[in-house]
Structure formats: structure tokens, C-alpha cells
């Protein structure tokens, strides 16, 4: 299992290696957004690996030649703050999918490192309005963002393909539900759905697709307590996943599964 932890760390490093260059002329907002994503990816690698001497890498990877605060002075990338997992009391006797309870020491470490990596990358993929993403301590698929008094549950699950054909991607305008199928990357189509969740007044935004041998679901749920819909449009979700390192996370989870195969009807 220690080998799996090493593979996870290698995957984190590849996330930084694969950062694409930006065109010379882009809108200021796009530059700012991508700088934030690049910093998030660099920071989580530094935090997980304890890497020193990455000043040159930081200067190359951050758009515009910028570096993280403190890099120029110290010659190292300061570790990202550890994202303390959120504790949520179980509401039923049934264990959550991907539960961290009962795992061996090495396997639990792999799950927790995966959550820290995923939370940082989700921070770069999702709009600021979702808030800082933190993992939940109950399950490897469970995260949440908190902003301005709102709490948004984020589900990110990569499980072995269950072989169940997806149903039609259908929009129901009269109920405020939309579903569209778009190309995420060459050869990979995703269904993006925006529709009511919990009540007719609050919407969730989700993305579901098959990647290699895995079914992937990313869903941002509303805060039903405050009656606030998930602050993510379909286009924001699509752009965020494309531009962040989230597919690197998916690739790792596909090659080194954290969930068991289960027969279910796919979202969308």
C-alpha cells in the first residue's frame, strides 16, 4: 500500500509538470483565474511532498512569471495550509460510500492525501463563490465549500464503470432543469445538469462522464438551510474542470481505485 501512496505523490507532481502555457494576450480576469489555479496546484504538491527548492518551477509555472509569496526570499515554496477535514455526524446507520472508517494505516493515509490533493484542485476548478473547499472526514467522495454563511456540499466520486447505460440527457424547461452533453476533451463527453435539488427553489449543478474505465461524478449541492442554489453555472463548471488539474486526479483514481464498483443509474 506504501507503493500506492508513492504513486499518488507522483501523480501530484505530474499535475504541476502538465501546467499549460498561457497565450501572450488574455483578459486580466482570465490571467487572475489561472494564476489562482496554478498556485493551488503548486501549493498542494508542496504541502503533500514537503518539496524544497521549487522557486524556479514556481516562476515558470505561474502565468506572467509570478511566484508565490515568500518564494523569492526563501528559495522554497511555502506549504499550503492543511485543510482540516470537516466532521459531520452520520445521519443513518449505513456507512457512506468511500468511508475512511476501518481502513488500515497506509490505506487511510492514501485516502487522506488524495482528499487533500482533490480539495486543492477543486478550489481551482470551482468559482470563488463556492468558498474554500475542505474534505469531510467521513468519506473520500465528500467535500464542502463555505462562503458568506452558505455551506455547499461537493461530491466528487470516481468509481469503476458499472456497465449501466446512461439514460437520455433531457432538459425540462418548465421545471427549470437543463441537461446538455458537451465534449470535455477529445474522446470524452460529459453531461452537465442544472436543476432543483432539495426543493424547487434551490438548484444543484453536476457533471457526469466516463473516463477510461471509471464513472465520474462532480456535483455541487445547494445550501438548503439558507435557500441558496449552488453558485456554479454549467459553463463555469465545464471551464473549471478543463482548465484545472482535475482530470489528473481522475486519472489517478481510475488507475488506483478508491471506490468499489456498484450498479447504479448514472446522473444526468
mmCIF file of C-alpha atoms in Angstrom:
data_model
loop_
_atom_site.group_PDB
_atom_site.id
_atom_site.type_symbol
_atom_site.label_atom_id
_atom_site.label_comp_id
_atom_site.label_asym_id
_atom_site.label_seq_id
_atom_site.Cartn_x
_atom_site.Cartn_y
_atom_site.Cartn_z
ATOM 1 C CA UNK A 1 0.000 0.000 0.000
ATOM 2 C CA UNK A 2 3.013 2.280 0.520
ATOM 3 C CA UNK A 3 3.545 1.929 -3.234
ATOM 4 C CA UNK A 4 0.063 3.408 -3.805
ATOM 5 C CA UNK A 5 0.998 6.419 -1.662
ATOM 6 C CA UNK A 6 4.140 6.915 -3.765
ATOM 7 C CA UNK A 7 2.071 6.686 -6.946
ATOM 8 C CA UNK A 8 -0.326 9.285 -5.564
ATOM 9 C CA UNK A 9 2.564 11.645 -4.901
ATOM 10 C CA UNK A 10 3.944 11.026 -8.403
ATOM 11 C CA UNK A 11 0.540 11.959 -9.809
ATOM 12 C CA UNK A 12 0.589 15.208 -7.808
ATOM 13 C CA UNK A 13 3.944 16.069 -9.298
ATOM 14 C CA UNK A 14 2.633 15.418 -12.819
ATOM 15 C CA UNK A 15 -0.154 17.916 -12.148
ATOM 16 C CA UNK A 16 2.470 20.649 -11.901
ATOM 17 C CA UNK A 17 4.518 19.308 -14.827
ATOM 18 C CA UNK A 18 1.467 19.462 -17.106
ATOM 19 C CA UNK A 19 0.568 23.106 -16.452
ATOM 20 C CA UNK A 20 -0.046 24.629 -19.914
ATOM 21 C CA UNK A 21 1.459 27.951 -21.038
ATOM 22 C CA UNK A 22 -0.916 30.862 -21.480
ATOM 23 C CA UNK A 23 -1.258 32.897 -24.672
ATOM 24 C CA UNK A 24 0.561 36.235 -24.546
ATOM 25 C CA UNK A 25 -2.628 38.292 -24.717
ATOM 26 C CA UNK A 26 -5.519 37.331 -22.435
ATOM 27 C CA UNK A 27 -8.085 39.193 -20.405
ATOM 28 C CA UNK A 28 -6.975 40.261 -16.938
ATOM 29 C CA UNK A 29 -9.702 38.172 -15.331
ATOM 30 C CA UNK A 30 -8.546 35.027 -17.120
ATOM 31 C CA UNK A 31 -4.956 35.657 -16.032
ATOM 32 C CA UNK A 32 -6.058 36.077 -12.428
ATOM 33 C CA UNK A 33 -8.170 32.923 -12.506
ATOM 34 C CA UNK A 34 -5.424 30.789 -13.962
ATOM 35 C CA UNK A 35 -2.840 32.181 -11.562
ATOM 36 C CA UNK A 36 -5.108 31.098 -8.736
ATOM 37 C CA UNK A 37 -5.449 27.621 -10.200
ATOM 38 C CA UNK A 38 -1.712 27.305 -10.770
ATOM 39 C CA UNK A 39 -0.961 28.430 -7.224
ATOM 40 C CA UNK A 40 -3.466 25.942 -5.826
ATOM 41 C CA UNK A 41 -1.853 23.075 -7.716
ATOM 42 C CA UNK A 42 1.685 24.085 -6.752
ATOM 43 C CA UNK A 43 0.701 24.572 -3.139
ATOM 44 C CA UNK A 44 -0.910 21.162 -2.715
ATOM 45 C CA UNK A 45 2.132 19.436 -4.203
ATOM 46 C CA UNK A 46 4.435 21.355 -1.872
ATOM 47 C CA UNK A 47 2.225 20.552 1.099
ATOM 48 C CA UNK A 48 1.939 16.833 0.375
ATOM 49 C CA UNK A 49 5.534 16.238 -0.605
ATOM 50 C CA UNK A 50 7.376 18.735 1.568
ATOM 51 C CA UNK A 51 9.332 19.806 -1.522
ATOM 52 C CA UNK A 52 12.022 22.480 -1.151
ATOM 53 C CA UNK A 53 13.891 24.412 -3.802
ATOM 54 C CA UNK A 54 10.931 24.840 -6.179
ATOM 55 C CA UNK A 55 11.418 28.566 -6.773
ATOM 56 C CA UNK A 56 12.412 28.100 -10.390
ATOM 57 C CA UNK A 57 9.464 25.766 -11.017
ATOM 58 C CA UNK A 58 7.114 28.282 -9.432
ATOM 59 C CA UNK A 59 8.387 31.084 -11.631
ATOM 60 C CA UNK A 60 7.890 29.003 -14.762
ATOM 61 C CA UNK A 61 4.525 27.564 -13.846
ATOM 62 C CA UNK A 62 2.739 30.680 -12.668
ATOM 63 C CA UNK A 63 1.351 32.690 -15.600
ATOM 64 C CA UNK A 64 3.092 36.028 -16.056
ATOM 65 C CA UNK A 65 6.254 34.742 -14.369
ATOM 66 C CA UNK A 66 4.835 35.372 -10.881
ATOM 67 C CA UNK A 67 5.783 33.302 -7.848
ATOM 68 C CA UNK A 68 4.130 32.514 -4.576
ATOM 69 C CA UNK A 69 4.711 34.960 -1.763
ATOM 70 C CA UNK A 70 7.895 34.113 0.055
ATOM 71 C CA UNK A 71 9.492 32.067 -2.737
ATOM 72 C CA UNK A 72 11.875 34.777 -3.885
ATOM 73 C CA UNK A 73 13.030 35.474 -0.342
ATOM 74 C CA UNK A 74 13.439 31.903 0.893
ATOM 75 C CA UNK A 75 14.053 29.854 -2.246
ATOM 76 C CA UNK A 76 11.285 27.420 -1.259
ATOM 77 C CA UNK A 77 7.565 27.090 -1.845
ATOM 78 C CA UNK A 78 5.749 27.558 1.477
ATOM 79 C CA UNK A 79 3.465 24.604 2.221
ATOM 80 C CA UNK A 80 -0.232 25.110 1.589
ATOM 81 C CA UNK A 81 -2.296 25.247 4.772
ATOM 82 C CA UNK A 82 -3.554 21.829 5.762
ATOM 83 C CA UNK A 83 -7.279 21.704 5.090
ATOM 84 C CA UNK A 84 -8.712 20.421 8.323
ATOM 85 C CA UNK A 85 -11.417 17.886 7.425
ATOM 86 C CA UNK A 86 -14.967 18.816 8.354
ATOM 87 C CA UNK A 87 -16.612 16.483 10.837
ATOM 88 C CA UNK A 88 -20.258 15.731 10.099
ATOM 89 C CA UNK A 89 -22.260 13.384 12.289
ATOM 90 C CA UNK A 90 -23.720 10.414 10.424
ATOM 91 C CA UNK A 91 -27.471 10.698 9.887
ATOM 92 C CA UNK A 92 -28.042 6.959 9.462
ATOM 93 C CA UNK A 93 -26.506 3.682 10.489
ATOM 94 C CA UNK A 94 -25.329 2.960 6.962
ATOM 95 C CA UNK A 95 -21.654 3.791 6.256
ATOM 96 C CA UNK A 96 -21.051 6.302 3.470
ATOM 97 C CA UNK A 97 -19.568 5.188 0.187
ATOM 98 C CA UNK A 98 -15.796 5.504 0.394
ATOM 99 C CA UNK A 99 -15.862 5.627 4.196
ATOM 100 C CA UNK A 100 -12.492 6.236 5.870
ATOM 101 C CA UNK A 101 -13.537 4.226 8.913
ATOM 102 C CA UNK A 102 -11.916 0.827 9.320
ATOM 103 C CA UNK A 103 -9.089 1.443 6.846
ATOM 104 C CA UNK A 104 -5.560 0.261 7.560
ATOM 105 C CA UNK A 105 -2.964 2.910 8.411
ATOM 106 C CA UNK A 106 -1.354 3.010 4.948
ATOM 107 C CA UNK A 107 -4.670 2.928 3.098
ATOM 108 C CA UNK A 108 -6.176 5.647 5.277
ATOM 109 C CA UNK A 109 -3.095 7.794 4.625
ATOM 110 C CA UNK A 110 -3.580 7.314 0.877
ATOM 111 C CA UNK A 111 -7.253 8.294 1.121
ATOM 112 C CA UNK A 112 -6.474 11.371 3.227
ATOM 113 C CA UNK A 113 -3.666 12.532 0.921
ATOM 114 C CA UNK A 114 -5.999 12.032 -2.036
ATOM 115 C CA UNK A 115 -8.604 14.215 -0.303
ATOM 116 C CA UNK A 116 -6.102 16.993 0.384
ATOM 117 C CA UNK A 117 -4.955 16.949 -3.254
ATOM 118 C CA UNK A 118 -8.511 16.840 -4.575
ATOM 119 C CA UNK A 119 -9.706 19.655 -2.303
ATOM 120 C CA UNK A 120 -6.947 21.982 -3.515
ATOM 121 C CA UNK A 121 -7.609 21.188 -7.178
ATOM 122 C CA UNK A 122 -11.375 21.613 -6.714
ATOM 123 C CA UNK A 123 -10.593 25.055 -5.265
ATOM 124 C CA UNK A 124 -9.074 25.959 -8.615
ATOM 125 C CA UNK A 125 -11.838 24.352 -10.670
ATOM 126 C CA UNK A 126 -14.836 25.907 -8.900
ATOM 127 C CA UNK A 127 -15.800 29.600 -8.680
ATOM 128 C CA UNK A 128 -14.767 31.612 -5.628
ATOM 129 C CA UNK A 129 -18.442 31.853 -4.664
ATOM 130 C CA UNK A 130 -18.374 28.187 -3.596
ATOM 131 C CA UNK A 131 -15.771 29.048 -0.951
ATOM 132 C CA UNK A 132 -12.678 27.241 0.267
ATOM 133 C CA UNK A 133 -13.013 23.514 -0.362
ATOM 134 C CA UNK A 134 -12.366 21.178 2.561
ATOM 135 C CA UNK A 135 -12.729 17.391 2.750
ATOM 136 C CA UNK A 136 -15.221 15.721 5.043
ATOM 137 C CA UNK A 137 -13.738 13.208 7.464
ATOM 138 C CA UNK A 138 -16.456 10.655 6.771
ATOM 139 C CA UNK A 139 -15.887 9.739 3.119
ATOM 140 C CA UNK A 140 -13.333 10.104 0.347
ATOM 141 C CA UNK A 141 -16.070 11.380 -2.011
ATOM 142 C CA UNK A 142 -17.331 14.147 0.298
ATOM 143 C CA UNK A 143 -16.169 17.776 0.382
ATOM 144 C CA UNK A 144 -17.708 21.135 1.178
ATOM 145 C CA UNK A 145 -17.249 24.808 0.412
ATOM 146 C CA UNK A 146 -18.265 27.610 2.746
ATOM 147 C CA UNK A 147 -18.718 31.261 1.790
ATOM 148 C CA UNK A 148 -20.726 34.168 3.244
ATOM 149 C CA UNK A 149 -22.589 31.907 5.643
ATOM 150 C CA UNK A 150 -23.527 29.363 2.971
ATOM 151 C CA UNK A 151 -22.303 25.767 3.021
ATOM 152 C CA UNK A 152 -22.232 23.825 -0.237
ATOM 153 C CA UNK A 153 -21.759 20.063 -0.268
ATOM 154 C CA UNK A 154 -19.443 18.902 -3.062
ATOM 155 C CA UNK A 155 -19.454 15.276 -4.180
ATOM 156 C CA UNK A 156 -16.520 14.042 -6.252
ATOM 157 C CA UNK A 157 -16.646 10.315 -6.980
ATOM 158 C CA UNK A 158 -14.547 8.217 -9.351
ATOM 159 C CA UNK A 159 -15.715 4.617 -9.312
ATOM 160 C CA UNK A 160 -15.142 1.643 -11.649
ATOM 161 C CA UNK A 161 -17.580 1.704 -14.568
ATOM 162 C CA UNK A 162 -20.739 -0.163 -13.536
ATOM 163 C CA UNK A 163 -21.657 -1.025 -17.122
ATOM 164 C CA UNK A 164 -25.079 0.606 -16.838
ATOM 165 C CA UNK A 165 -26.004 2.671 -19.877
ATOM 166 C CA UNK A 166 -26.803 6.292 -19.108
ATOM 167 C CA UNK A 167 -30.363 7.429 -19.695
ATOM 168 C CA UNK A 168 -31.255 10.289 -22.025
ATOM 169 C CA UNK A 169 -29.874 13.745 -21.230
ATOM 170 C CA UNK A 170 -33.190 15.578 -21.093
ATOM 171 C CA UNK A 171 -33.977 19.200 -20.268
ATOM 172 C CA UNK A 172 -37.295 20.078 -18.630
ATOM 173 C CA UNK A 173 -37.594 23.876 -19.015
ATOM 174 C CA UNK A 174 -40.916 24.140 -17.187
ATOM 175 C CA UNK A 175 -39.212 22.701 -14.091
ATOM 176 C CA UNK A 176 -36.052 24.745 -14.532
ATOM 177 C CA UNK A 177 -33.971 21.642 -15.341
ATOM 178 C CA UNK A 178 -31.324 21.653 -18.056
ATOM 179 C CA UNK A 179 -29.068 18.881 -19.297
ATOM 180 C CA UNK A 180 -26.529 19.174 -22.077
ATOM 181 C CA UNK A 181 -23.892 16.839 -23.496
ATOM 182 C CA UNK A 182 -20.614 18.521 -24.425
ATOM 183 C CA UNK A 183 -17.076 17.439 -25.218
ATOM 184 C CA UNK A 184 -14.880 17.703 -22.145
ATOM 185 C CA UNK A 185 -11.723 16.730 -24.014
ATOM 186 C CA UNK A 186 -11.007 14.763 -27.177
ATOM 187 C CA UNK A 187 -12.914 11.490 -26.968
ATOM 188 C CA UNK A 188 -14.637 12.300 -23.664
ATOM 189 C CA UNK A 189 -18.190 13.618 -23.494
ATOM 190 C CA UNK A 190 -19.767 14.857 -20.295
ATOM 191 C CA UNK A 191 -23.317 15.579 -19.222
ATOM 192 C CA UNK A 192 -23.799 18.800 -17.317
ATOM 193 C CA UNK A 193 -27.028 19.165 -15.421
ATOM 194 C CA UNK A 194 -28.517 22.115 -13.551
ATOM 195 C CA UNK A 195 -31.757 21.506 -11.725
ATOM 196 C CA UNK A 196 -33.699 21.539 -8.489
ATOM 197 C CA UNK A 197 -32.316 19.682 -5.511
ATOM 198 C CA UNK A 198 -33.940 19.509 -2.101
ATOM 199 C CA UNK A 199 -36.690 21.918 -3.165
ATOM 200 C CA UNK A 200 -37.941 23.627 -6.302
ATOM 201 C CA UNK A 201 -36.289 26.853 -5.148
ATOM 202 C CA UNK A 202 -32.695 25.576 -4.986
ATOM 203 C CA UNK A 203 -30.556 24.122 -7.772
ATOM 204 C CA UNK A 204 -27.597 21.776 -7.882
ATOM 205 C CA UNK A 205 -25.013 21.729 -10.671
ATOM 206 C CA UNK A 206 -23.425 18.442 -11.692
ATOM 207 C CA UNK A 207 -21.166 16.844 -14.265
ATOM 208 C CA UNK A 208 -21.080 13.124 -15.089
ATOM 209 C CA UNK A 209 -18.864 11.298 -17.567
ATOM 210 C CA UNK A 210 -16.975 8.078 -18.205
ATOM 211 C CA UNK A 211 -13.194 8.325 -18.223
ATOM 212 C CA UNK A 212 -11.287 5.232 -19.334
ATOM 213 C CA UNK A 213 -12.681 2.542 -17.015
ATOM 214 C CA UNK A 214 -14.390 4.782 -14.467
ATOM 215 C CA UNK A 215 -17.626 6.679 -13.973
ATOM 216 C CA UNK A 216 -17.045 10.194 -12.665
ATOM 217 C CA UNK A 217 -19.498 12.444 -10.843
ATOM 218 C CA UNK A 218 -18.853 16.006 -9.679
ATOM 219 C CA UNK A 219 -21.853 17.649 -8.035
ATOM 220 C CA UNK A 220 -22.221 20.914 -6.137
ATOM 221 C CA UNK A 221 -25.351 20.885 -3.987
ATOM 222 C CA UNK A 222 -27.306 23.915 -2.744
ATOM 223 C CA UNK A 223 -27.414 25.118 0.839
ATOM 224 C CA UNK A 224 -30.979 24.171 1.671
ATOM 225 C CA UNK A 225 -30.688 25.794 5.098
ATOM 226 C CA UNK A 226 -30.286 29.274 3.588
ATOM 227 C CA UNK A 227 -32.180 28.517 0.371
ATOM 228 C CA UNK A 228 -29.094 29.236 -1.758
ATOM 229 C CA UNK A 229 -28.533 27.397 -5.036
ATOM 230 C CA UNK A 230 -25.111 26.070 -5.978
ATOM 231 C CA UNK A 231 -23.268 29.189 -7.274
ATOM 232 C CA UNK A 232 -21.892 27.406 -10.346
ATOM 233 C CA UNK A 233 -23.196 27.691 -13.887
ATOM 234 C CA UNK A 234 -22.857 24.871 -16.393
ATOM 235 C CA UNK A 235 -20.240 26.858 -18.339
ATOM 236 C CA UNK A 236 -18.244 27.671 -15.204
ATOM 237 C CA UNK A 237 -18.152 24.007 -14.264
ATOM 238 C CA UNK A 238 -17.070 22.950 -17.743
ATOM 239 C CA UNK A 239 -14.359 25.610 -17.994
ATOM 240 C CA UNK A 240 -13.108 24.960 -14.466
ATOM 241 C CA UNK A 241 -12.682 21.236 -14.984
ATOM 242 C CA UNK A 242 -10.995 21.757 -18.339
ATOM 243 C CA UNK A 243 -8.519 24.333 -17.035
ATOM 244 C CA UNK A 244 -7.702 22.820 -13.642
ATOM 245 C CA UNK A 245 -5.786 19.643 -12.897
ATOM 246 C CA UNK A 246 -8.935 17.710 -12.012
ATOM 247 C CA UNK A 247 -8.519 15.193 -14.826
ATOM 248 C CA UNK A 248 -5.121 14.302 -13.340
ATOM 249 C CA UNK A 249 -6.953 13.445 -10.127
ATOM 250 C CA UNK A 250 -9.480 11.399 -12.127
ATOM 251 C CA UNK A 251 -6.655 9.595 -13.918
ATOM 252 C CA UNK A 252 -5.031 8.578 -10.645
ATOM 253 C CA UNK A 253 -8.331 7.374 -9.159
ATOM 254 C CA UNK A 254 -9.039 5.394 -12.345
ATOM 255 C CA UNK A 255 -5.658 3.658 -12.189
ATOM 256 C CA UNK A 256 -5.706 3.189 -8.402
ATOM 257 C CA UNK A 257 -9.389 2.924 -7.374
ATOM 258 C CA UNK A 258 -10.607 4.208 -4.042
ATOM 259 C CA UNK A 259 -14.195 3.031 -4.525
ATOM 260 C CA UNK A 260 -15.775 -0.292 -5.333
ATOM 261 C CA UNK A 261 -17.868 -0.898 -8.417
ATOM 262 C CA UNK A 262 -21.562 -0.543 -7.791
ATOM 263 C CA UNK A 263 -24.522 -0.897 -10.103
ATOM 264 C CA UNK A 264 -26.377 2.409 -10.318
ATOM 265 C CA UNK A 265 -28.134 4.700 -12.754
ATOM 266 C CA UNK A 266 -25.733 7.411 -13.868
ATOM 267 C CA UNK A 267 -26.557 11.044 -13.212
ATOM 268 C CA UNK A 268 -27.669 13.426 -15.944
#
